[in-house]
Tab-separated table of C-alpha atoms in Angstrom:
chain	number	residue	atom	x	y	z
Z	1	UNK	CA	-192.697	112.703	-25.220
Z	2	UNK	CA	-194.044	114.548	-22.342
Z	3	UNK	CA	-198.024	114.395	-21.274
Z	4	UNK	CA	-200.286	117.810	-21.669
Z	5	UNK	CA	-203.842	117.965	-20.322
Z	6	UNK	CA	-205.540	119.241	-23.494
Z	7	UNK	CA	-208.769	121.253	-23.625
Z	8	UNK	CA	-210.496	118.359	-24.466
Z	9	UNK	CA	-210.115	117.136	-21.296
Z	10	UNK	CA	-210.001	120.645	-19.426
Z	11	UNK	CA	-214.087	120.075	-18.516
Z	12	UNK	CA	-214.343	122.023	-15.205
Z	13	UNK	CA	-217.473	123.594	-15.408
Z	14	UNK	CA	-216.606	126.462	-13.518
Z	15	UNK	CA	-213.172	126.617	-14.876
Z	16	UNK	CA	-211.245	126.344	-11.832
Z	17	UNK	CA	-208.217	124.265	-13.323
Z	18	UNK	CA	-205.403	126.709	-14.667
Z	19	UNK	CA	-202.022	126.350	-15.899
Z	20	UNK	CA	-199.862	127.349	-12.983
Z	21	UNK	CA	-196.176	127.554	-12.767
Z	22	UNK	CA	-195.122	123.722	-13.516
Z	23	UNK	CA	-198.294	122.288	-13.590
Z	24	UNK	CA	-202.165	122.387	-13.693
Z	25	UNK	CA	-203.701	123.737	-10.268
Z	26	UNK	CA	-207.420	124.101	-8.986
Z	27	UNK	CA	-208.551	127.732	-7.804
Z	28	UNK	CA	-209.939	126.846	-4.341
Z	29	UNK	CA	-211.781	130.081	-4.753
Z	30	UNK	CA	-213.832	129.248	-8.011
Z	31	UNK	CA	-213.992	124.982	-6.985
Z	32	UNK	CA	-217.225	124.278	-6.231
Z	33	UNK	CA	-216.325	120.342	-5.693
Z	34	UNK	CA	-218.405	119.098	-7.536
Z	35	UNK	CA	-216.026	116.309	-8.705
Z	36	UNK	CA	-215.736	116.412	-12.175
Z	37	UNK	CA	-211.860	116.757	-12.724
Z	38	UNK	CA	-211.544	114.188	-10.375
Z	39	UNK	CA	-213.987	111.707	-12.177
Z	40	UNK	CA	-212.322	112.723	-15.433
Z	41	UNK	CA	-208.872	112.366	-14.547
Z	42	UNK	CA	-207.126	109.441	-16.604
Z	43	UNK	CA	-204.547	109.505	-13.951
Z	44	UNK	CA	-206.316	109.384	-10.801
Z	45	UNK	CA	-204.442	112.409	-9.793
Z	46	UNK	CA	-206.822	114.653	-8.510
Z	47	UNK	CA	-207.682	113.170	-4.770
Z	48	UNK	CA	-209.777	115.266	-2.579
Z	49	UNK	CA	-207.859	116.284	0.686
């Protein structure tokens, strides 16, 4: 069974998180780090660099 980030958790408030090639990636351009996806993220796999 293979993992999806659903809507439900797709909370960005500026909706910088997209659906890129193979996987979810965060437009640098409309992140305004405020460090929701991050704090949301069952994972842990949004880190800030």
């Amino acid at each position: 069974m293979a993992f999806v980030i659903t809507d439900e958790w797709a909370n960005c408030p500026v909706e910088a998180i997209d659906m890129g090639d193979l996987h979810y990636e965060i437009d640098a351009s409309k992140c305004v780090e405020c460090g929701t996806c991050a704090a949301n993220c069952p994972a842990e796999a949004i880190v800030s660099e």
